[in-house]
CSV table of C-alpha atoms in Angstrom, one decimal:
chain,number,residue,atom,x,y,z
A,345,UNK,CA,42.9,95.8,116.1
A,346,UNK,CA,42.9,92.6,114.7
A,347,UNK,CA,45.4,90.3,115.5
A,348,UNK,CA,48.1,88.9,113.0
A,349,UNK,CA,47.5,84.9,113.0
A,350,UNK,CA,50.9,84.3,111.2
A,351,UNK,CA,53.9,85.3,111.8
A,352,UNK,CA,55.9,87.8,109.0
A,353,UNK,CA,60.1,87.3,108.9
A,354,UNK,CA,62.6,88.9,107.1
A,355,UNK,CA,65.2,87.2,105.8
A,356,UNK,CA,68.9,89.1,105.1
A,357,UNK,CA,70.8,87.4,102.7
A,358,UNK,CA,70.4,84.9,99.8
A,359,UNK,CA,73.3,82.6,100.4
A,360,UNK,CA,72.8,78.9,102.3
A,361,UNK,CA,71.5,80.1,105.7
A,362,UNK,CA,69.1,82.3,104.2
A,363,UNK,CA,67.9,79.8,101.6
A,364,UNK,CA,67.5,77.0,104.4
A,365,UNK,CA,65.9,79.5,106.4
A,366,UNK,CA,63.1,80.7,103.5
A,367,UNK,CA,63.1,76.7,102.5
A,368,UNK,CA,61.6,75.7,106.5
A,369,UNK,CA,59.5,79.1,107.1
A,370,UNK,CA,57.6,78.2,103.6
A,371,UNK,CA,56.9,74.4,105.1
A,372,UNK,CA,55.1,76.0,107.4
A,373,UNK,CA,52.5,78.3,106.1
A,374,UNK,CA,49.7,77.3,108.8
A,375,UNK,CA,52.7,79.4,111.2
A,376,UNK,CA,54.3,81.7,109.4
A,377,UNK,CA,53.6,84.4,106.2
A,378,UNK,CA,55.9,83.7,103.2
A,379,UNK,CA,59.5,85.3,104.2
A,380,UNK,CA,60.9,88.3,102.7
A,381,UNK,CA,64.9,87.4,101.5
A,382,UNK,CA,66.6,90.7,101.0
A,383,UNK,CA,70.1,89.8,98.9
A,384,UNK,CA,72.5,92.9,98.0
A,385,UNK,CA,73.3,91.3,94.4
A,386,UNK,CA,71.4,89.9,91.5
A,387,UNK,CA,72.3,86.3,92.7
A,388,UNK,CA,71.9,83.7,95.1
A,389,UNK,CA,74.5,81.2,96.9
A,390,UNK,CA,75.8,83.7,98.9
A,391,UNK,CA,79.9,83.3,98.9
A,392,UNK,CA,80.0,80.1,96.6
A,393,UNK,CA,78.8,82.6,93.8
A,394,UNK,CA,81.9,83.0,92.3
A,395,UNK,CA,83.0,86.6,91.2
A,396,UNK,CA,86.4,87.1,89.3
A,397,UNK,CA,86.2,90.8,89.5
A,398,UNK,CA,87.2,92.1,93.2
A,399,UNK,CA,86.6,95.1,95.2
A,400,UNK,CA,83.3,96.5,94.4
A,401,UNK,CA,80.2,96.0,91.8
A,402,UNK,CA,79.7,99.0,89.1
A,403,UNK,CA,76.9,100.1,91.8
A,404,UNK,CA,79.5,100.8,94.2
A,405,UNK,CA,78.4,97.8,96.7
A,406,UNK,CA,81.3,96.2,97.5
A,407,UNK,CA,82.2,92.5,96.6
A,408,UNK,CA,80.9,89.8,99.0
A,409,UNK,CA,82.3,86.9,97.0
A,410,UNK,CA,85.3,85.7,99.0
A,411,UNK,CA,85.2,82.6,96.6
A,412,UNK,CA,88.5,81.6,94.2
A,413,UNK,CA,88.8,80.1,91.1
A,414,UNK,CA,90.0,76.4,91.6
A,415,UNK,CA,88.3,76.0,95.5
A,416,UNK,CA,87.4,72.3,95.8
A,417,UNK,CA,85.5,71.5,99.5
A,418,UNK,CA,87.7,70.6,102.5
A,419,UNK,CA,84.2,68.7,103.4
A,420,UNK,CA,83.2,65.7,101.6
A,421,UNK,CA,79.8,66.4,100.2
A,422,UNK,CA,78.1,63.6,102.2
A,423,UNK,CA,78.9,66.0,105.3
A,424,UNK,CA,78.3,69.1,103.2
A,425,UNK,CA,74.5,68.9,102.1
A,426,UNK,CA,71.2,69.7,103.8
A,427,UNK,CA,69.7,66.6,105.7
A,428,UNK,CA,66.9,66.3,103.0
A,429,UNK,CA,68.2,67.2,100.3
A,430,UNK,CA,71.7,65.4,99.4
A,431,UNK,CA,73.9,65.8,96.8
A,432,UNK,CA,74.1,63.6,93.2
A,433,UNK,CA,75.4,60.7,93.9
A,434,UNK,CA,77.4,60.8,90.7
A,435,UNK,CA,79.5,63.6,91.9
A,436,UNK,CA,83.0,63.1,93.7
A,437,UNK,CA,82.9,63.7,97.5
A,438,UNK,CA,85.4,66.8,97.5
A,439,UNK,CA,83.4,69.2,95.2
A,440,UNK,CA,84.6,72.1,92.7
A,441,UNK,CA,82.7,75.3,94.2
A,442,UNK,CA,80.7,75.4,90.9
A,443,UNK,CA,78.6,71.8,91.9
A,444,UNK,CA,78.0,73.6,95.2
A,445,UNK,CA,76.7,76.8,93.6
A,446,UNK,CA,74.6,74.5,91.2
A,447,UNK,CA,73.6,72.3,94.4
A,448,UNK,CA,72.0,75.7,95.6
A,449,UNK,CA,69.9,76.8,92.8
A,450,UNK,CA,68.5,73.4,92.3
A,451,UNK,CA,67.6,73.6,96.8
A,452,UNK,CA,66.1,76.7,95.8
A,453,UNK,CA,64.2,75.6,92.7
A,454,UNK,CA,62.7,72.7,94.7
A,455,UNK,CA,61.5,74.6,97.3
A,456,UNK,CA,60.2,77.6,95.0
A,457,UNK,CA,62.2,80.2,96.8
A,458,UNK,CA,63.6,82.7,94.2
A,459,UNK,CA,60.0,84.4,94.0
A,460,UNK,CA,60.2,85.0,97.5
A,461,UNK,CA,64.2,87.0,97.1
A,462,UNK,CA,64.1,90.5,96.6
A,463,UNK,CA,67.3,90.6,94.5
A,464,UNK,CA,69.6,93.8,94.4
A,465,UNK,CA,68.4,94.8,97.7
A,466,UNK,CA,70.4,96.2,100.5
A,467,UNK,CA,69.1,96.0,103.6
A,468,UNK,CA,69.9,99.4,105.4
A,469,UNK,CA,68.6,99.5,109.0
A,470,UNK,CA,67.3,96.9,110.9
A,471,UNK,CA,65.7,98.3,114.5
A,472,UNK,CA,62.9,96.9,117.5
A,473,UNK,CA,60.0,99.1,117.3
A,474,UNK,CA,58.2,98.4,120.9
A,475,UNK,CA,54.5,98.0,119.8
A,476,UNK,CA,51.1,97.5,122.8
A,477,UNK,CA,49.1,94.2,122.4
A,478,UNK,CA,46.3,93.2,124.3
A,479,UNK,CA,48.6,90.6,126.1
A,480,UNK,CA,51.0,93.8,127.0
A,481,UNK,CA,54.6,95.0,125.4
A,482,UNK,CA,55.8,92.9,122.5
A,483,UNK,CA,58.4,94.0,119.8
A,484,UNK,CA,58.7,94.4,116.0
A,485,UNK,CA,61.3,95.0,113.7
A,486,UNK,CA,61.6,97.8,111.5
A,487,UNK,CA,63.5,97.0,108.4
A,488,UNK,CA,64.6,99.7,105.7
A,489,UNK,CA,65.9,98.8,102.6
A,490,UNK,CA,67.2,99.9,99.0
A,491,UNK,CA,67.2,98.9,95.9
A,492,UNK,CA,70.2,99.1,94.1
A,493,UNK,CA,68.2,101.8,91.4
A,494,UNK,CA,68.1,104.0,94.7
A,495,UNK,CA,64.2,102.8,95.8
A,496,UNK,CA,63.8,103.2,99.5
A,497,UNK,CA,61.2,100.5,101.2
A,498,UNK,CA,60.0,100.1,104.8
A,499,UNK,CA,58.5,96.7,106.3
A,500,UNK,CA,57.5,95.8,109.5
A,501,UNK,CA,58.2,92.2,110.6
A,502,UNK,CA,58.0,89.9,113.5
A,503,UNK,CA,61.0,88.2,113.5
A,504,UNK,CA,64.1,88.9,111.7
A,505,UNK,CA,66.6,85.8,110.6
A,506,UNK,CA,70.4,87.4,110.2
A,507,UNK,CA,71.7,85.6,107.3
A,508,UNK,CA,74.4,87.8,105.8
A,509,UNK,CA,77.7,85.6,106.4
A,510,UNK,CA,80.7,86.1,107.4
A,511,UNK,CA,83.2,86.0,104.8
A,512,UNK,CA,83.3,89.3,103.2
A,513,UNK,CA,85.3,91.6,105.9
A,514,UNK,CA,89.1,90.7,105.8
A,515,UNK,CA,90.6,90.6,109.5
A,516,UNK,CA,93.8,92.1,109.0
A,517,UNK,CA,95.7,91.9,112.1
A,518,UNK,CA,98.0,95.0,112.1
A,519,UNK,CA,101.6,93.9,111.7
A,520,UNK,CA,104.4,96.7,113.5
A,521,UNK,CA,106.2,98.6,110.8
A,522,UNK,CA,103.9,97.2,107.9
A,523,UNK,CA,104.1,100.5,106.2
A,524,UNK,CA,107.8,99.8,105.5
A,525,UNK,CA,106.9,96.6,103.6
A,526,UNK,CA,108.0,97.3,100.1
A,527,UNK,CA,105.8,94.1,98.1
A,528,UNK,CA,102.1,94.0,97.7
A,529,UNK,CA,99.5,93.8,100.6
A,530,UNK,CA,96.4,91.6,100.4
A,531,UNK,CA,93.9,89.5,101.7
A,532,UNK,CA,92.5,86.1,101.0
A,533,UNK,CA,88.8,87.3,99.9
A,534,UNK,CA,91.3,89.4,97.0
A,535,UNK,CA,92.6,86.2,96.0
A,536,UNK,CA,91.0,84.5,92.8
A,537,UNK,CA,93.8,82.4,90.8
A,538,UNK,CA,97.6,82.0,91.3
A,539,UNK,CA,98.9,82.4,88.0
A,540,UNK,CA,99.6,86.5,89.0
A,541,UNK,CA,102.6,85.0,91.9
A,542,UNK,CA,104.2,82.9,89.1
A,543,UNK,CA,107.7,83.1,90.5
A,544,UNK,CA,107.4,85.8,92.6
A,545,UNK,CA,108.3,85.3,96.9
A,546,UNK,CA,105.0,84.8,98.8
A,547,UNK,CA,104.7,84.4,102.8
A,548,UNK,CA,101.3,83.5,103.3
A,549,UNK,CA,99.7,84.5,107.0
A,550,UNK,CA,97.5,82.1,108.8
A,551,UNK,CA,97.2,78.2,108.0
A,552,UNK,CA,93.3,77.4,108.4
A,553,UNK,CA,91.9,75.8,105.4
A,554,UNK,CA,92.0,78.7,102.9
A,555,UNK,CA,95.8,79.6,103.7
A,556,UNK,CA,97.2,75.9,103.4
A,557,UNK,CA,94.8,75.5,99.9
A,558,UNK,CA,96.2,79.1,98.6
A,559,UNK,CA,99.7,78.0,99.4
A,560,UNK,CA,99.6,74.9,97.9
A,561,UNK,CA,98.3,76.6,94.6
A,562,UNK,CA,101.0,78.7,94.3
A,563,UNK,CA,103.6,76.5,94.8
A,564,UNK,CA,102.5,75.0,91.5
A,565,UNK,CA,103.1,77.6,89.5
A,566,UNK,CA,106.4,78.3,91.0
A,567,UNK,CA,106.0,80.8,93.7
A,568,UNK,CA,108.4,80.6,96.5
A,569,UNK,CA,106.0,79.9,99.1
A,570,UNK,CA,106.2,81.1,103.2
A,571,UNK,CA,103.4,79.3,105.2
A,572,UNK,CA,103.5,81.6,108.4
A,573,UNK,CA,101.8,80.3,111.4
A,574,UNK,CA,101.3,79.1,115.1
A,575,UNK,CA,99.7,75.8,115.1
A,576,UNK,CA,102.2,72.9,114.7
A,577,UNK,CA,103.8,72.1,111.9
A,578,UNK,CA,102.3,70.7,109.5
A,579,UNK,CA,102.6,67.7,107.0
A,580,UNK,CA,103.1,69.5,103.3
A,581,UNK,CA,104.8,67.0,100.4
A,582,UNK,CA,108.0,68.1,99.9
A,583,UNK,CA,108.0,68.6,96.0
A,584,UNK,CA,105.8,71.4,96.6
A,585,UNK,CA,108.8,73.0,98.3
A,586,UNK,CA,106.6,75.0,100.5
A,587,UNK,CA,108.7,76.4,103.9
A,588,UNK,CA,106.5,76.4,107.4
A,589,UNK,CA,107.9,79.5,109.6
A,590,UNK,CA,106.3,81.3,113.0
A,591,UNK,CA,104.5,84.0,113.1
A,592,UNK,CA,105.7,87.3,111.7
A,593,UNK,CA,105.7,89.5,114.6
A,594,UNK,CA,107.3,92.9,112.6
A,595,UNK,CA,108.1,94.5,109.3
A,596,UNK,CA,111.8,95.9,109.4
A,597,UNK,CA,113.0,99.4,108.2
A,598,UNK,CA,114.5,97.8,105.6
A,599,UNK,CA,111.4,95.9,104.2
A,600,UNK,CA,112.1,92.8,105.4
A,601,UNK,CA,109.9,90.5,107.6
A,602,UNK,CA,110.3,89.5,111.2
A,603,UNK,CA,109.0,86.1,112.2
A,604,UNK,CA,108.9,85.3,115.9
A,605,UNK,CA,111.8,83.0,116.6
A,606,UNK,CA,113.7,86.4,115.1
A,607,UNK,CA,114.8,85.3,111.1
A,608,UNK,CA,114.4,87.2,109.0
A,609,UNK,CA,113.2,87.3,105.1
A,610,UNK,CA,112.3,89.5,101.7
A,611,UNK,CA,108.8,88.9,100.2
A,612,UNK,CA,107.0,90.1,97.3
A,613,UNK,CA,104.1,89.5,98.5
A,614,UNK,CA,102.1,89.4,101.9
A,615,UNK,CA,98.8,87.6,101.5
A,616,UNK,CA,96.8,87.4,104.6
A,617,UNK,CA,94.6,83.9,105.5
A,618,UNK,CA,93.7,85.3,108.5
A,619,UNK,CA,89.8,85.1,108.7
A,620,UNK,CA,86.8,88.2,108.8
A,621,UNK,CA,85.4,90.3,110.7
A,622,UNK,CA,81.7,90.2,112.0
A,623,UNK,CA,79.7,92.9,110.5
A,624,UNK,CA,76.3,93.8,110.8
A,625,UNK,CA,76.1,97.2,108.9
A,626,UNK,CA,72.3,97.3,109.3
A,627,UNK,CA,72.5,96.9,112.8
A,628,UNK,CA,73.4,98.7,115.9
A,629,UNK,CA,74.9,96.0,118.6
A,630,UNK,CA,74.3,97.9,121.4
A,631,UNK,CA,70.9,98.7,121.1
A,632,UNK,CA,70.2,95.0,121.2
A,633,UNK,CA,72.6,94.5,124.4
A,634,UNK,CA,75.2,93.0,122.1
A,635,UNK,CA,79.0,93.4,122.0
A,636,UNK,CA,80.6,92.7,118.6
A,637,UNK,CA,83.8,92.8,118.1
A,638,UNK,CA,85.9,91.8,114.9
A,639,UNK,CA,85.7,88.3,115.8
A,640,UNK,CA,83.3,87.9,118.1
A,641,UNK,CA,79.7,88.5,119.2
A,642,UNK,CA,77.9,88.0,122.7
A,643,UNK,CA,76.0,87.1,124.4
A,644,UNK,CA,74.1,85.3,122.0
A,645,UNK,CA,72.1,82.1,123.6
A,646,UNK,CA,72.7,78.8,122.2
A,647,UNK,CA,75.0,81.0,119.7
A,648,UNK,CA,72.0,82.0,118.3
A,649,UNK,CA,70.0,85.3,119.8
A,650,UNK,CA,70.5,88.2,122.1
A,651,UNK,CA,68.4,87.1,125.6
A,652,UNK,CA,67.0,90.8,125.2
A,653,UNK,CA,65.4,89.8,122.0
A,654,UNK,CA,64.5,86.2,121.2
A,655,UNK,CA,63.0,87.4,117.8
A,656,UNK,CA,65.8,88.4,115.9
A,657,UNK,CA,68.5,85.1,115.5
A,658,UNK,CA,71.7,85.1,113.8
A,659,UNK,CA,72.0,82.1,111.6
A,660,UNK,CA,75.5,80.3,110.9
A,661,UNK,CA,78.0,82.7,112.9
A,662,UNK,CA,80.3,79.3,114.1
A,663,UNK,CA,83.1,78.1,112.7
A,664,UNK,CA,84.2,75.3,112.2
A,665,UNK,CA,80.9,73.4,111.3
A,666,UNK,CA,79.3,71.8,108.5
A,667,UNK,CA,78.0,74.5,107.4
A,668,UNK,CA,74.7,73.6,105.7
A,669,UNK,CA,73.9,70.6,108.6
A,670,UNK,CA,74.6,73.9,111.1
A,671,UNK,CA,72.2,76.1,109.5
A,672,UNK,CA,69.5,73.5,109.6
A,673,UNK,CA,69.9,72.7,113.1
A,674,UNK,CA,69.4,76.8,113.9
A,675,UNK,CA,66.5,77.3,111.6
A,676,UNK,CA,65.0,74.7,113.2
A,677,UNK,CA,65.6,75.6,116.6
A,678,UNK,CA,64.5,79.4,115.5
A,679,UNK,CA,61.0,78.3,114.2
A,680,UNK,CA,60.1,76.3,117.3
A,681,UNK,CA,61.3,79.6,119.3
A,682,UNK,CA,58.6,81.6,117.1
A,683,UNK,CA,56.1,79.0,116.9
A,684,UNK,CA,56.3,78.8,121.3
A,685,UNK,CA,56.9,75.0,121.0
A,686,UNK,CA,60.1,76.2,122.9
A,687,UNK,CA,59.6,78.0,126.2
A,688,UNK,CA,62.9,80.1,126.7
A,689,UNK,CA,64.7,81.3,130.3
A,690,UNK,CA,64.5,84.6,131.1
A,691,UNK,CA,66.7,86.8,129.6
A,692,UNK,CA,69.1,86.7,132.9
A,693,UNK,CA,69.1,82.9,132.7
A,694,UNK,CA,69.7,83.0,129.2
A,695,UNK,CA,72.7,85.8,130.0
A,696,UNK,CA,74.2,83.5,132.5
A,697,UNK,CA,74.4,80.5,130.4
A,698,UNK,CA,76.2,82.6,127.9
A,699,UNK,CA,78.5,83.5,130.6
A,700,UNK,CA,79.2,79.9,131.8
A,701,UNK,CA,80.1,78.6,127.9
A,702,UNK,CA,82.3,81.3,127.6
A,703,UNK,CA,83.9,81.1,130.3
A,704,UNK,CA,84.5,77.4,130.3
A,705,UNK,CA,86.3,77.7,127.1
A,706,UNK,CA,88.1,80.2,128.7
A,707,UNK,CA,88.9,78.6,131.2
A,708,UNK,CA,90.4,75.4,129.3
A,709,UNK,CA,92.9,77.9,127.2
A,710,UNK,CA,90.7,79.0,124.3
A,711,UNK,CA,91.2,82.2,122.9
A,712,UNK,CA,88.5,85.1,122.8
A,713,UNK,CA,88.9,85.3,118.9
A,714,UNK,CA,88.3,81.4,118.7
A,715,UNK,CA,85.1,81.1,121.1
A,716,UNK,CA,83.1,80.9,118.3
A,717,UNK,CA,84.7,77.7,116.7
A,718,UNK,CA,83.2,74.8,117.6
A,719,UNK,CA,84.7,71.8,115.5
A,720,UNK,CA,84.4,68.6,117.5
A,721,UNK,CA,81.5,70.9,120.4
A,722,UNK,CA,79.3,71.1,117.4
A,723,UNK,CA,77.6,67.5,117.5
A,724,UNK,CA,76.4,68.1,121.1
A,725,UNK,CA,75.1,71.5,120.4
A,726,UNK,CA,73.2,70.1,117.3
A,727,UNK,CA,71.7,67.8,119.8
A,728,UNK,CA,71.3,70.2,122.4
A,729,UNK,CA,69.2,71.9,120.0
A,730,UNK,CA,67.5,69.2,118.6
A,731,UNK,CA,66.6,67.9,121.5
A,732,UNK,CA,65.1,71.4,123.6
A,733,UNK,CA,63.6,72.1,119.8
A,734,UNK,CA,61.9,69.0,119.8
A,735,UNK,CA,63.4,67.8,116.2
A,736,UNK,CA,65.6,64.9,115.0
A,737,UNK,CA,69.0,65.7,115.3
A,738,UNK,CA,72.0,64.8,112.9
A,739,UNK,CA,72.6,61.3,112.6
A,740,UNK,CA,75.8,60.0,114.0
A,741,UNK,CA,77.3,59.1,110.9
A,742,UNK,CA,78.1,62.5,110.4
A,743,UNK,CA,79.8,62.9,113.2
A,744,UNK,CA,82.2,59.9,112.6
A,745,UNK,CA,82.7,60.9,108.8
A,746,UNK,CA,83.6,64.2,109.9
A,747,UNK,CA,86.5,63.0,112.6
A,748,UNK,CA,87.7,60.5,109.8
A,749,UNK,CA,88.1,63.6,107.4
A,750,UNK,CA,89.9,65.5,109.6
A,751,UNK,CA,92.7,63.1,110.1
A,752,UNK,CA,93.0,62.8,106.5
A,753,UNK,CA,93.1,66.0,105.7
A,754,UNK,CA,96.1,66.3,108.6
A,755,UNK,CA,98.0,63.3,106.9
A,756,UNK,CA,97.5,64.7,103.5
A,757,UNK,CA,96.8,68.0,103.0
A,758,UNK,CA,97.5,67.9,99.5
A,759,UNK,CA,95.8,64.8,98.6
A,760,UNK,CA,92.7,63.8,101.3
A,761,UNK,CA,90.4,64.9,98.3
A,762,UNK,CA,91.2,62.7,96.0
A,763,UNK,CA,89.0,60.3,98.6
A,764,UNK,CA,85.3,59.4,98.3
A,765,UNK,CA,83.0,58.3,101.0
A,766,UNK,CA,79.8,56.8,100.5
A,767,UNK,CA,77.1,56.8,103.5
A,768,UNK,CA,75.9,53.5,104.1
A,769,UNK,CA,73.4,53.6,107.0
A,770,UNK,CA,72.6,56.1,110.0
A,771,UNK,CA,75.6,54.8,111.8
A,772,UNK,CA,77.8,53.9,109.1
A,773,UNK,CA,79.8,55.4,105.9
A,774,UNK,CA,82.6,53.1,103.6
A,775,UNK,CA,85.8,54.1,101.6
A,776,UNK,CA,85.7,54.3,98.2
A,777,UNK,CA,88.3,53.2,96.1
A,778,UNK,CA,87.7,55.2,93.4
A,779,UNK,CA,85.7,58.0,92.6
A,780,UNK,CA,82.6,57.4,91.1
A,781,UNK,CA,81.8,57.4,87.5
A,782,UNK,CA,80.5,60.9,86.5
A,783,UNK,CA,77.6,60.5,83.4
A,784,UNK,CA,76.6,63.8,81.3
């Protein structure tokens, strides 16, 4: 049988990772066959398509969009973009969710992508088929999918890129007694505008970006706002009248909620900022020597692919990144995997340096559910990968702009976006004292 000179990948999902994932395997046509990108809905971007409707699609495929109304960045867009291809320079750093969405299908034009997506396509099962080469074992993937007018389709592929994000499976960390509470239960990715909590009693679960943001819009229109948490208190404007509490650790017979240090208070409304859940329908962990739990997946080597399998790679399942930088940096690393320009350990080598990460965040207090964030870890793992991948890493301005928006954003939460950065050099960015003038 002949042999296959270029390599065939599937692609799964049509949001930023998978885009930047079709946009580098199509730069390299001498390597690798044009991708296949399943996406679910008629769109791309992924979650910064924003969807006002919630729960599921008239097809009955649930809603992925975790995106509401009035979301501006909590990243300046000089941080935000893909290293070649930057925003316009006319827009304000902190960005309205719809220039992001825009900033997409304009990436996706200029690489000629969207011929390549195979829109309203749900990717069922993905699985290694074990296949003999002259060379001995090697393995394939199997990947079944279905249109959303009920056609089944099976492909065979060498590698398989995991681009289906993670922001579409509400954590909902069970609460004792929560089926006394006698308001309205819901999650963030429910959560579109605040004009429904118009003077109604919200405490609001979990302070990361999205629960400080939501809580902040409804205090504007009145809500009587509980920001319940267990990271220090915080620095909110006090016109905003928005009251910091612990953690609610209980939901009384009466109704009421317990917080930790034991007060007590009535709500309306319990909204839930408290993350998602890792979920791989298509896939069965196990069978791939993973372990995937709601917030969590290992081993994966450089946070990227199971050491039984260096062909399938999971793009983008950090937190606390910049986001599109990230996915760069693990495309690129993935290709030069495939292409053999990078010679991996064995798969116990690969195993034990799992282990060794882990456990030195374990060991320096971090929690299991936060092993995946990696905040200020992610410049040395970009050049970690940079550097073993043999490409040019992020340059250090990035880096810098990225600490010097994150003590902003702790002085001000409110107001750290009314600031605009421009980058001036490799090494250095500058303040702007206004934002810059916007043209039609």
């Amino acid at each position: 049988m002949e042999r296959r000179s270029r390599t065939r990948v599937a692609v799964i999902g049509g949001g930023p990772a998978g885009l930047c994932a079709a946009r580098h395997i199509l730069s390299r046509p001498e390597a690798f066959d044009p991708p296949v990108v399943y996406e679910m809905t008629d769109h791309l971007g992924g979650t910064w398509f924003y969807e006002e409707r919630v729960g599921t699609y008239d097809n009955g495929y649930p809603i992925h969009s975790s995106m509401y109304r009035d979301l501006r960045t909590n990243l300046p867009k000089e941080i935000m973009m893909f290293p070649d291809f930057p925003f316009d320079d006319r827009l304000p750093s902190f960005l309205h969710h719809t220039s992001v969405q825009q900033y997409l299908e304009k990436y996706c034009e200029k690489h000629d992508i969207a011929r390549h997506i195979k829109f309203n396509t749900v990717v069922e099962k993905v699985k290694p088929v074990s296949m003999e080469t002259e060379t001995g074992g090697a393995v394939t993937w199997e990947v079944i999918s279905r249109s959303t007018r009920g056609d089944q389709n099976t492909q065979t592929f060498d590698s398989v890129f995991v681009c289906n994000g993670h922001y579409s499976d509400p954590h909902l960390p069970y609460i004792p007694g929560i089926e006394h509470f006698k308001g309205k239960v819901l999650h963030s990715h429910s959560y579109r505008y605040p004009e429904p909590f118009a003077n109604k009693s919200v405490v609001v679960l979990g302070a990361r970006a999205s629960g400080v943001d939501i809580s902040i819009e409804l205090a504007r229109v009145n809500a009587q706002v509980i920001l319940s948490h267990n990271t220090p208190t915080m620095s909110l404007p006090p016109p905003l009248g928005i009251r910091q509490a612990c953690a609610v650790v209980g939901v009384l017979e009466d109704g009421s909620l317990q917080f930790q240090d034991g007060s007590v208070t009535q709500a309306d409304i319990l909204l839930f900022c408290t993350g998602y859940n890792f979920n791989f329908p298509f896939l069965c962990p196990s069978e791939l020597g993973l372990d995937v739990q709601d917030l969590f997946v290992t081993p994966l080597y450089k946070y990227l692919l199971p050491p039984g399998f260096p062909s399938i790679f999971f793009i983008g399942i950090c937190k606390i990144i910049c986001p599109f930088l990230h996915f760069d940096c693990q495309v690129k690393f993935a290709l030069a995997v495939l292409e053999g320009s990078v010679k991996l350990p064995t798969q116990e080598e690969m195993e034990k340096e799992v282990q060794r990460e882990m456990q030195r965040k374990l060991d320096t207090g971090v929690q299991v559910k936060h092993l995946l964030n990696l905040d200020k870890d992610q410049w040395d793992y970009y050049l970690d990968l940079a550097r073993v991948g043999q490409f040019t890493p992020p340059q250090p301005v990035f880096e810098s702009l990225y600490g010097e928006v994150g003590r902003q954003r702790q002085k001000d939460p409110q107001k750290y976006r009314q600031i605009n950065f421009r980058l001036i050099d490799a090494t250095q960015w500058e303040l702007l004292e206004a934002p810059p003038e916007q043209t039609d």
